[in-house]
Amino acid sequence: GTGILSSQPEENPHWWNANMVFIPYCSSDVWSGASSKSEKNEYAFMGALIIQEVIKELVGKGLSTAKVLLLAGSSAGGTGVLLNVDRVAEQLEEMGYQGIQVRGLADSGWFLDNKQYRRTDCIDTITCAPTEAIRRGIRYWNGVVPERCKLQFKEGEEWNCFFGYKIYPTLRCPVFVVQWLFDEAQLTVDNVHLTGQPVQEGQWLYIQNLGRELRNTLKDVTASFAPACLSHEIITRNHWTDIQVKGTSLPRALHCWDRSLHESNKNGKAPLKGCPIHLIDSCPWPHCNPSCPTIRDQFTGQEMNVIQFLMHMGFDVQKMAQQQGLEPSKLLGMLSSGS
C-alpha cells in the first residue's frame, strides 16, 4: 500500500515494518452497522460486526502477542475508528488479552454537524445535511454506538456519537485525530461547491468560518494534526510525509505520540520536549500553509499555485491587502511563501 500502509521506510518512516491488515469498506454504514439481510431488509449492514470478526481471526494469527494495536481509518473509516476503538479494546480484554494497548488514528472523519451553506431537502446522500443523513442511516444500519457516548444523549439521539467532537470526550483509548481544516467532504455536505465559478463572498466567509469552528473543536484534543488545506484523506497518500504543521510532519507527530504513550505508561512524564503532538494551523484560509498538497482545477486538471487558487476562488487581493494594511504585492509575496 501507500502512505502508512507502505513497507518502504522512506514513505513510512515509523511503521514500515509493522504487521498491517487492510479491511476494505464494503458495508456502507460508517463501520457501525449490525443488521443482517432478512425478509424485511434486502441489504446487510454489518460494519461493526466485520471489525469484531477480523479481530477474532487475527488473534489466532499473532495478534495475541502484540503490544499495540492501532486501529486506523480515513473518511468514513476515520469516523469508524472513533465508533469502534473502545469496543475493540473491550473485546480483547474479554478474550483475556489485557496486555494489548489499543489506540486509534482517525483521518478525515472528524465532521461537524454545522448549518449548511445552503439548506437542501434530503433527496439523496449528497444533498442530505450531515445530521439528517446519519439519523436515517442509523435506522437502516441498526447502527451501534459506544455505550459511554450513548449515555450522554437521549434515546433516539445516538446520531450525535458520529460527530468527533461529541464522542471524543467519552473515549477511553488514546486517539490521534488528523483533519484538514477545510475538508472537501465537509464542504460538499455543506453545499459549498468550488468548481467553475468564482466563489461568492458569502461562501468565502463560510469557508473561513468552517476552519475556525473546526479548529475550536480540536483545541482539547491531546494528539492532533490539522493543516489549513483544502483536501480529504491523507494517511494512505504517498505525499503524507510532505505536509507539515509548524515545521512538523505527520509521521513525525505520530512518532512523538507513540513515544509519549510509551513514556507515560512507564512513568507519567510530561510531554517530550521538541516532539509536539498537538499541531493545528492558525492561518485563516485554505492553502495558507505552503506545504499543502497541490490543488488541481476540477475541470481542466491543471495544477494551481496558491495565488492562482485564491484568484480562482474569487479572492480579491486588492481588498484583502487593504484590510490587512499591506501593499498588494507584499500580500502576494506573503501568500506564495506561506507566511
mmCIF file of C-alpha atoms in Angstrom:
data_model
loop_
_atom_site.group_PDB
_atom_site.id
_atom_site.type_symbol
_atom_site.label_atom_id
_atom_site.label_comp_id
_atom_site.label_asym_id
_atom_site.label_seq_id
_atom_site.Cartn_x
_atom_site.Cartn_y
_atom_site.Cartn_z
ATOM 1 C CA GLY A 1 0.000 0.000 0.000
ATOM 2 C CA THR A 2 0.948 3.682 0.116
ATOM 3 C CA GLY A 3 1.443 6.164 2.961
ATOM 4 C CA ILE A 4 1.000 4.494 6.349
ATOM 5 C CA LEU A 5 0.408 1.141 4.591
ATOM 6 C CA SER A 6 3.762 1.264 2.787
ATOM 7 C CA SER A 7 6.550 -1.152 3.683
ATOM 8 C CA GLN A 8 9.183 1.358 2.444
ATOM 9 C CA PRO A 9 10.999 3.240 5.246
ATOM 10 C CA GLU A 10 11.260 6.381 3.037
ATOM 11 C CA GLU A 11 7.489 6.526 2.645
ATOM 12 C CA ASN A 12 6.515 5.209 6.075
ATOM 13 C CA PRO A 13 9.394 6.039 8.447
ATOM 14 C CA HIS A 14 7.806 4.837 11.664
ATOM 15 C CA TRP A 15 5.596 1.824 10.867
ATOM 16 C CA TRP A 16 7.069 0.388 7.654
ATOM 17 C CA ASN A 17 7.797 -2.966 9.320
ATOM 18 C CA ALA A 18 4.581 -3.259 11.360
ATOM 19 C CA ASN A 19 2.077 -6.045 10.760
ATOM 20 C CA MET A 20 -0.722 -4.480 8.724
ATOM 21 C CA VAL A 21 -4.210 -5.632 7.878
ATOM 22 C CA PHE A 22 -6.358 -3.648 5.457
ATOM 23 C CA ILE A 23 -10.137 -4.059 5.782
ATOM 24 C CA PRO A 24 -11.963 -2.809 2.652
ATOM 25 C CA TYR A 25 -15.003 -0.628 3.274
ATOM 26 C CA CYS A 26 -17.824 -2.717 1.862
ATOM 27 C CA SER A 27 -20.555 -2.161 4.446
ATOM 28 C CA SER A 28 -21.625 1.452 3.640
ATOM 29 C CA ASP A 29 -22.533 2.091 7.293
ATOM 30 C CA VAL A 30 -19.588 4.105 8.696
ATOM 31 C CA TRP A 31 -18.460 0.806 10.320
ATOM 32 C CA SER A 32 -21.430 0.951 12.703
ATOM 33 C CA GLY A 33 -23.980 -1.493 11.298
ATOM 34 C CA ALA A 34 -25.312 -4.668 12.876
ATOM 35 C CA SER A 35 -28.250 -5.542 10.638
ATOM 36 C CA SER A 36 -28.265 -8.758 8.636
ATOM 37 C CA LYS A 37 -30.180 -9.458 5.460
ATOM 38 C CA SER A 38 -33.761 -10.602 6.130
ATOM 39 C CA GLU A 39 -37.197 -10.617 4.564
ATOM 40 C CA LYS A 40 -37.644 -7.033 5.694
ATOM 41 C CA ASN A 41 -34.132 -5.830 4.734
ATOM 42 C CA GLU A 42 -32.752 -6.676 1.341
ATOM 43 C CA TYR A 43 -29.349 -5.274 2.357
ATOM 44 C CA ALA A 44 -26.985 -6.240 5.150
ATOM 45 C CA PHE A 45 -25.057 -3.539 7.013
ATOM 46 C CA MET A 46 -22.522 -5.207 9.272
ATOM 47 C CA GLY A 47 -19.535 -2.898 9.664
ATOM 48 C CA ALA A 48 -19.403 -3.162 13.470
ATOM 49 C CA LEU A 49 -19.526 -6.966 13.278
ATOM 50 C CA ILE A 50 -16.947 -7.162 10.472
ATOM 51 C CA ILE A 51 -14.388 -5.428 12.712
ATOM 52 C CA GLN A 52 -15.112 -7.803 15.615
ATOM 53 C CA GLU A 53 -14.756 -10.854 13.340
ATOM 54 C CA VAL A 54 -11.462 -9.582 11.927
ATOM 55 C CA ILE A 55 -10.094 -9.100 15.470
ATOM 56 C CA LYS A 56 -11.178 -12.650 16.409
ATOM 57 C CA GLU A 57 -9.439 -14.057 13.351
ATOM 58 C CA LEU A 58 -6.234 -12.051 13.912
ATOM 59 C CA VAL A 59 -5.833 -13.273 17.488
ATOM 60 C CA GLY A 60 -5.041 -16.704 16.005
ATOM 61 C CA LYS A 61 -2.552 -15.160 13.568
ATOM 62 C CA GLY A 62 -0.239 -13.478 16.075
ATOM 63 C CA LEU A 63 -2.253 -10.522 17.360
ATOM 64 C CA SER A 64 -2.365 -12.261 20.753
ATOM 65 C CA THR A 65 1.348 -11.446 21.264
ATOM 66 C CA ALA A 66 1.094 -7.805 20.100
ATOM 67 C CA LYS A 67 1.953 -4.928 22.414
ATOM 68 C CA VAL A 68 -0.003 -2.299 20.471
ATOM 69 C CA LEU A 69 -2.984 -2.457 18.125
ATOM 70 C CA LEU A 70 -3.508 0.734 16.123
ATOM 71 C CA LEU A 71 -6.960 0.957 14.564
ATOM 72 C CA ALA A 72 -6.632 3.484 11.720
ATOM 73 C CA GLY A 73 -9.042 4.701 9.064
ATOM 74 C CA SER A 74 -9.768 7.520 6.607
ATOM 75 C CA SER A 75 -13.011 9.377 5.880
ATOM 76 C CA ALA A 76 -15.908 7.055 6.884
ATOM 77 C CA GLY A 77 -13.128 4.827 8.243
ATOM 78 C CA GLY A 78 -11.896 7.725 10.385
ATOM 79 C CA THR A 79 -15.343 8.068 11.949
ATOM 80 C CA GLY A 80 -15.379 4.266 12.208
ATOM 81 C CA VAL A 81 -12.236 4.409 14.360
ATOM 82 C CA LEU A 82 -13.964 6.755 16.827
ATOM 83 C CA LEU A 83 -17.018 4.450 16.958
ATOM 84 C CA ASN A 84 -15.069 1.194 17.373
ATOM 85 C CA VAL A 85 -11.764 1.803 19.149
ATOM 86 C CA ASP A 86 -13.108 1.321 22.695
ATOM 87 C CA ARG A 87 -15.169 -1.682 21.639
ATOM 88 C CA VAL A 88 -12.104 -3.376 20.139
ATOM 89 C CA ALA A 89 -10.238 -2.768 23.425
ATOM 90 C CA GLU A 90 -13.127 -4.284 25.407
ATOM 91 C CA GLN A 91 -13.312 -7.250 23.038
ATOM 92 C CA LEU A 92 -9.607 -8.032 23.533
ATOM 93 C CA GLU A 93 -9.930 -7.645 27.309
ATOM 94 C CA GLU A 94 -12.868 -10.056 27.369
ATOM 95 C CA MET A 95 -10.807 -12.531 25.349
ATOM 96 C CA GLY A 96 -8.111 -12.304 28.032
ATOM 97 C CA TYR A 97 -5.611 -10.052 26.202
ATOM 98 C CA GLN A 98 -5.394 -7.154 28.668
ATOM 99 C CA GLY A 99 -1.758 -6.556 27.706
ATOM 100 C CA ILE A 100 -2.522 -5.192 24.211
ATOM 101 C CA GLN A 101 -2.733 -1.388 24.159
ATOM 102 C CA VAL A 102 -5.450 -0.347 21.712
ATOM 103 C CA ARG A 103 -5.161 3.079 20.068
ATOM 104 C CA GLY A 104 -6.972 4.927 17.295
ATOM 105 C CA LEU A 105 -5.861 7.046 14.342
ATOM 106 C CA ALA A 106 -8.821 8.899 12.771
ATOM 107 C CA ASP A 107 -8.076 10.618 9.452
ATOM 108 C CA SER A 108 -10.625 12.944 7.796
ATOM 109 C CA GLY A 109 -13.506 11.536 9.819
ATOM 110 C CA TRP A 110 -13.996 14.439 12.246
ATOM 111 C CA PHE A 111 -17.093 16.056 10.770
ATOM 112 C CA LEU A 112 -19.122 18.979 12.068
ATOM 113 C CA ASP A 113 -22.922 18.931 12.364
ATOM 114 C CA ASN A 114 -22.935 22.598 11.366
ATOM 115 C CA LYS A 115 -25.502 24.587 9.400
ATOM 116 C CA GLN A 116 -25.218 24.008 5.650
ATOM 117 C CA TYR A 117 -24.242 26.981 3.480
ATOM 118 C CA ARG A 118 -27.465 26.388 1.563
ATOM 119 C CA ARG A 119 -30.113 24.158 3.090
ATOM 120 C CA THR A 120 -31.352 21.427 0.760
ATOM 121 C CA ASP A 121 -34.003 18.769 1.142
ATOM 122 C CA CYS A 122 -32.733 15.295 1.831
ATOM 123 C CA ILE A 123 -33.272 13.609 -1.549
ATOM 124 C CA ASP A 124 -30.071 11.558 -1.610
ATOM 125 C CA THR A 125 -26.817 11.175 0.334
ATOM 126 C CA ILE A 126 -25.195 14.188 -1.331
ATOM 127 C CA THR A 127 -27.982 16.700 -0.635
ATOM 128 C CA CYS A 128 -28.695 15.421 2.871
ATOM 129 C CA ALA A 129 -27.450 17.566 5.758
ATOM 130 C CA PRO A 130 -24.880 15.603 7.835
ATOM 131 C CA THR A 131 -27.149 15.098 10.871
ATOM 132 C CA GLU A 132 -30.164 14.013 8.819
ATOM 133 C CA ALA A 133 -28.070 11.566 6.763
ATOM 134 C CA ILE A 134 -26.747 9.890 9.924
ATOM 135 C CA ARG A 135 -30.179 9.913 11.590
ATOM 136 C CA ARG A 136 -31.668 8.000 8.663
ATOM 137 C CA GLY A 137 -28.599 5.820 8.310
ATOM 138 C CA ILE A 138 -28.673 4.542 11.884
ATOM 139 C CA ARG A 139 -32.171 3.185 11.305
ATOM 140 C CA TYR A 140 -31.151 1.310 8.135
ATOM 141 C CA TRP A 141 -27.919 0.033 9.588
ATOM 142 C CA ASN A 142 -29.133 -0.755 13.109
ATOM 143 C CA GLY A 143 -26.110 1.402 13.983
ATOM 144 C CA VAL A 144 -24.145 0.562 17.137
ATOM 145 C CA VAL A 145 -22.504 3.404 19.094
ATOM 146 C CA PRO A 146 -20.284 3.043 22.187
ATOM 147 C CA GLU A 147 -22.173 2.752 25.455
ATOM 148 C CA ARG A 148 -20.363 5.644 27.157
ATOM 149 C CA CYS A 149 -21.300 8.022 24.346
ATOM 150 C CA LYS A 150 -24.858 6.705 24.116
ATOM 151 C CA LEU A 151 -25.414 7.528 27.798
ATOM 152 C CA GLN A 152 -24.634 11.207 27.117
ATOM 153 C CA PHE A 153 -27.686 11.565 24.861
ATOM 154 C CA LYS A 154 -31.413 10.865 24.971
ATOM 155 C CA GLU A 155 -32.816 7.763 23.314
ATOM 156 C CA GLY A 156 -33.110 8.373 19.576
ATOM 157 C CA GLU A 157 -30.262 10.916 19.670
ATOM 158 C CA GLU A 158 -27.458 8.365 19.103
ATOM 159 C CA TRP A 159 -26.570 10.142 15.833
ATOM 160 C CA ASN A 160 -24.594 12.621 17.981
ATOM 161 C CA CYS A 161 -21.936 9.937 18.544
ATOM 162 C CA PHE A 162 -20.973 10.026 14.839
ATOM 163 C CA PHE A 163 -19.502 13.516 15.317
ATOM 164 C CA GLY A 164 -15.926 13.521 16.567
ATOM 165 C CA TYR A 165 -16.135 16.439 18.964
ATOM 166 C CA LYS A 166 -19.092 14.796 20.750
ATOM 167 C CA ILE A 167 -17.757 11.242 21.013
ATOM 168 C CA TYR A 168 -14.089 12.072 21.680
ATOM 169 C CA PRO A 169 -14.548 13.183 25.342
ATOM 170 C CA THR A 170 -16.209 9.816 26.111
ATOM 171 C CA LEU A 171 -13.396 7.621 24.705
ATOM 172 C CA ARG A 172 -11.034 5.666 26.939
ATOM 173 C CA CYS A 173 -8.431 4.658 24.325
ATOM 174 C CA PRO A 174 -5.894 7.244 23.143
ATOM 175 C CA VAL A 175 -6.844 8.585 19.700
ATOM 176 C CA PHE A 176 -4.798 10.733 17.298
ATOM 177 C CA VAL A 177 -7.009 12.960 15.123
ATOM 178 C CA VAL A 178 -5.840 14.025 11.652
ATOM 179 C CA GLN A 179 -8.140 16.522 9.965
ATOM 180 C CA TRP A 180 -7.789 19.057 7.158
ATOM 181 C CA LEU A 181 -9.257 22.349 8.411
ATOM 182 C CA PHE A 182 -11.044 22.711 5.055
ATOM 183 C CA ASP A 183 -12.178 19.171 4.364
ATOM 184 C CA GLU A 184 -13.623 18.715 0.867
ATOM 185 C CA ALA A 185 -16.182 16.128 2.026
ATOM 186 C CA GLN A 186 -17.399 18.515 4.748
ATOM 187 C CA LEU A 187 -17.742 21.347 2.201
ATOM 188 C CA THR A 188 -19.660 19.031 -0.148
ATOM 189 C CA VAL A 189 -22.228 18.067 2.501
ATOM 190 C CA ASP A 190 -22.459 21.757 3.462
ATOM 191 C CA ASN A 191 -23.283 22.598 -0.197
ATOM 192 C CA VAL A 192 -20.187 24.677 -0.913
ATOM 193 C CA HIS A 193 -19.038 23.709 -4.407
ATOM 194 C CA LEU A 194 -15.727 25.122 -5.521
ATOM 195 C CA THR A 195 -15.916 24.334 -9.201
ATOM 196 C CA GLY A 196 -16.135 26.578 -12.214
ATOM 197 C CA GLN A 197 -17.419 29.913 -10.959
ATOM 198 C CA PRO A 198 -15.500 32.168 -8.611
ATOM 199 C CA VAL A 199 -16.630 31.779 -5.024
ATOM 200 C CA GLN A 200 -19.064 34.396 -3.751
ATOM 201 C CA GLU A 201 -18.173 36.440 -0.715
ATOM 202 C CA GLY A 202 -20.775 34.592 1.397
ATOM 203 C CA GLN A 203 -19.152 31.269 0.542
ATOM 204 C CA TRP A 204 -15.680 32.630 1.229
ATOM 205 C CA LEU A 205 -16.756 33.792 4.703
ATOM 206 C CA TYR A 206 -18.495 30.454 5.281
ATOM 207 C CA ILE A 207 -15.296 28.561 4.386
ATOM 208 C CA GLN A 208 -13.162 30.692 6.724
ATOM 209 C CA ASN A 209 -15.708 30.240 9.497
ATOM 210 C CA LEU A 210 -15.691 26.467 8.941
ATOM 211 C CA GLY A 211 -11.914 26.471 9.531
ATOM 212 C CA ARG A 212 -12.410 28.448 12.747
ATOM 213 C CA GLU A 213 -15.159 26.138 14.018
ATOM 214 C CA LEU A 214 -13.132 23.049 13.259
ATOM 215 C CA ARG A 215 -10.052 24.493 14.962
ATOM 216 C CA ASN A 216 -12.172 25.167 18.059
ATOM 217 C CA THR A 217 -13.405 21.587 18.279
ATOM 218 C CA LEU A 218 -9.802 20.345 18.250
ATOM 219 C CA LYS A 219 -8.406 22.578 20.968
ATOM 220 C CA ASP A 220 -8.860 19.961 23.716
ATOM 221 C CA VAL A 221 -7.796 17.020 21.565
ATOM 222 C CA THR A 222 -4.459 15.956 23.044
ATOM 223 C CA ALA A 223 -2.986 14.491 19.853
ATOM 224 C CA SER A 224 -3.979 16.181 16.595
ATOM 225 C CA PHE A 225 -2.627 17.280 13.221
ATOM 226 C CA ALA A 226 -4.767 19.826 11.364
ATOM 227 C CA PRO A 227 -3.278 21.629 8.336
ATOM 228 C CA ALA A 228 -5.124 24.600 6.783
ATOM 229 C CA CYS A 229 -5.575 22.887 3.428
ATOM 230 C CA LEU A 230 -8.477 22.066 1.162
ATOM 231 C CA SER A 231 -8.244 18.296 0.777
ATOM 232 C CA HIS A 232 -9.664 14.990 2.003
ATOM 233 C CA GLU A 233 -7.814 11.972 3.457
ATOM 234 C CA ILE A 234 -4.055 11.833 3.970
ATOM 235 C CA ILE A 235 -2.635 8.804 5.813
ATOM 236 C CA THR A 236 -2.702 6.465 2.798
ATOM 237 C CA ARG A 237 -1.375 9.069 0.319
ATOM 238 C CA ASN A 238 2.248 8.784 -0.708
ATOM 239 C CA HIS A 239 2.754 12.552 -0.136
ATOM 240 C CA TRP A 240 1.707 12.228 3.530
ATOM 241 C CA THR A 241 5.322 12.822 4.658
ATOM 242 C CA ASP A 242 5.458 16.247 2.886
ATOM 243 C CA ILE A 243 2.684 18.063 4.761
ATOM 244 C CA GLN A 244 3.877 19.998 7.794
ATOM 245 C CA VAL A 245 2.210 21.958 10.552
ATOM 246 C CA LYS A 246 4.537 24.370 12.371
ATOM 247 C CA GLY A 247 7.558 22.567 10.907
ATOM 248 C CA THR A 248 6.497 19.037 11.977
ATOM 249 C CA SER A 249 5.373 16.344 9.533
ATOM 250 C CA LEU A 250 2.564 13.911 10.278
ATOM 251 C CA PRO A 251 4.779 10.775 10.543
ATOM 252 C CA ARG A 252 6.996 12.714 12.979
ATOM 253 C CA ALA A 253 3.970 13.789 15.064
ATOM 254 C CA LEU A 254 2.715 10.180 15.142
ATOM 255 C CA HIS A 255 6.176 9.018 16.238
ATOM 256 C CA CYS A 256 6.100 11.618 19.044
ATOM 257 C CA TRP A 257 2.632 10.424 20.054
ATOM 258 C CA ASP A 258 3.824 6.817 20.119
ATOM 259 C CA ARG A 259 6.777 7.782 22.293
ATOM 260 C CA SER A 260 4.652 9.902 24.632
ATOM 261 C CA LEU A 261 2.245 6.970 25.207
ATOM 262 C CA HIS A 262 5.202 4.656 25.778
ATOM 263 C CA GLU A 263 6.807 7.112 28.231
ATOM 264 C CA SER A 264 3.571 7.884 30.096
ATOM 265 C CA ASN A 265 2.974 4.156 30.522
ATOM 266 C CA LYS A 266 6.373 3.956 32.158
ATOM 267 C CA ASN A 267 6.364 6.975 34.422
ATOM 268 C CA GLY A 268 3.617 9.505 33.607
ATOM 269 C CA LYS A 269 6.126 12.131 32.461
ATOM 270 C CA ALA A 270 5.249 15.480 30.868
ATOM 271 C CA PRO A 271 5.170 15.698 27.015
ATOM 272 C CA LEU A 272 8.513 15.150 25.310
ATOM 273 C CA LYS A 273 10.495 18.290 24.562
ATOM 274 C CA GLY A 274 10.806 19.108 20.858
ATOM 275 C CA CYS A 275 8.362 16.349 19.986
ATOM 276 C CA PRO A 276 4.948 18.017 19.536
ATOM 277 C CA ILE A 277 1.676 16.085 19.235
ATOM 278 C CA HIS A 278 -0.888 18.933 19.192
ATOM 279 C CA LEU A 279 -0.408 20.618 15.815
ATOM 280 C CA ILE A 280 -3.086 22.919 14.411
ATOM 281 C CA ASP A 281 -2.531 25.588 11.757
ATOM 282 C CA SER A 282 -3.585 29.062 12.830
ATOM 283 C CA CYS A 283 -3.632 30.809 9.426
ATOM 284 C CA PRO A 284 -7.203 31.556 8.308
ATOM 285 C CA TRP A 285 -7.866 30.378 4.764
ATOM 286 C CA PRO A 286 -7.444 27.270 2.582
ATOM 287 C CA HIS A 287 -3.893 26.599 1.454
ATOM 288 C CA CYS A 288 -2.294 29.328 3.555
ATOM 289 C CA ASN A 289 0.100 26.533 4.609
ATOM 290 C CA PRO A 290 2.819 26.272 1.910
ATOM 291 C CA SER A 291 3.210 22.501 2.370
ATOM 292 C CA CYS A 292 -0.438 21.788 1.390
ATOM 293 C CA PRO A 293 -0.884 19.221 -1.408
ATOM 294 C CA THR A 294 -1.149 20.707 -4.915
ATOM 295 C CA ILE A 295 -4.610 21.741 -5.993
ATOM 296 C CA ARG A 296 -5.928 20.771 -9.381
ATOM 297 C CA ASP A 297 -8.625 22.647 -11.222
ATOM 298 C CA GLN A 298 -11.512 20.177 -11.231
ATOM 299 C CA PHE A 299 -12.379 20.995 -14.852
ATOM 300 C CA THR A 300 -9.005 21.245 -16.582
ATOM 301 C CA GLY A 301 -6.910 19.040 -14.271
ATOM 302 C CA GLN A 302 -4.230 21.825 -14.298
ATOM 303 C CA GLU A 303 -2.201 22.265 -11.154
ATOM 304 C CA MET A 304 -2.631 25.647 -9.451
ATOM 305 C CA ASN A 305 -0.345 27.544 -7.107
ATOM 306 C CA VAL A 306 -1.743 29.300 -4.033
ATOM 307 C CA ILE A 307 -2.237 32.644 -5.802
ATOM 308 C CA GLN A 308 -3.972 31.089 -8.835
ATOM 309 C CA PHE A 309 -6.159 29.104 -6.459
ATOM 310 C CA LEU A 310 -7.148 32.189 -4.446
ATOM 311 C CA MET A 311 -7.921 34.127 -7.641
ATOM 312 C CA HIS A 312 -10.000 31.153 -8.834
ATOM 313 C CA MET A 313 -11.839 31.296 -5.514
ATOM 314 C CA GLY A 314 -12.693 34.925 -6.247
ATOM 315 C CA PHE A 315 -10.245 36.135 -3.599
ATOM 316 C CA ASP A 316 -9.821 39.890 -4.013
ATOM 317 C CA VAL A 317 -6.129 40.581 -3.432
ATOM 318 C CA GLN A 318 -6.537 44.418 -3.529
ATOM 319 C CA LYS A 319 -9.337 44.323 -0.977
ATOM 320 C CA MET A 320 -7.605 41.832 1.301
ATOM 321 C CA ALA A 321 -4.349 43.822 1.182
ATOM 322 C CA GLN A 322 -6.275 46.960 2.127
ATOM 323 C CA GLN A 323 -7.916 45.184 5.064
ATOM 324 C CA GLN A 324 -4.531 43.984 6.295
ATOM 325 C CA GLY A 325 -2.940 47.398 5.695
ATOM 326 C CA LEU A 326 -0.445 45.983 3.163
ATOM 327 C CA GLU A 327 0.675 46.663 -0.396
ATOM 328 C CA PRO A 328 -0.958 44.058 -2.725
ATOM 329 C CA SER A 329 2.484 42.929 -3.929
ATOM 330 C CA LYS A 330 3.634 42.378 -0.357
ATOM 331 C CA LEU A 331 0.497 40.332 0.423
ATOM 332 C CA LEU A 332 1.055 38.196 -2.707
ATOM 333 C CA GLY A 333 4.656 37.606 -1.622
ATOM 334 C CA MET A 334 3.486 36.505 1.806
ATOM 335 C CA LEU A 335 0.840 34.211 0.321
ATOM 336 C CA SER A 336 3.231 32.482 -2.030
ATOM 337 C CA SER A 337 5.802 31.957 0.736
ATOM 338 C CA GLY A 338 3.007 30.759 3.009
ATOM 339 C CA SER A 339 3.709 33.165 5.855
#
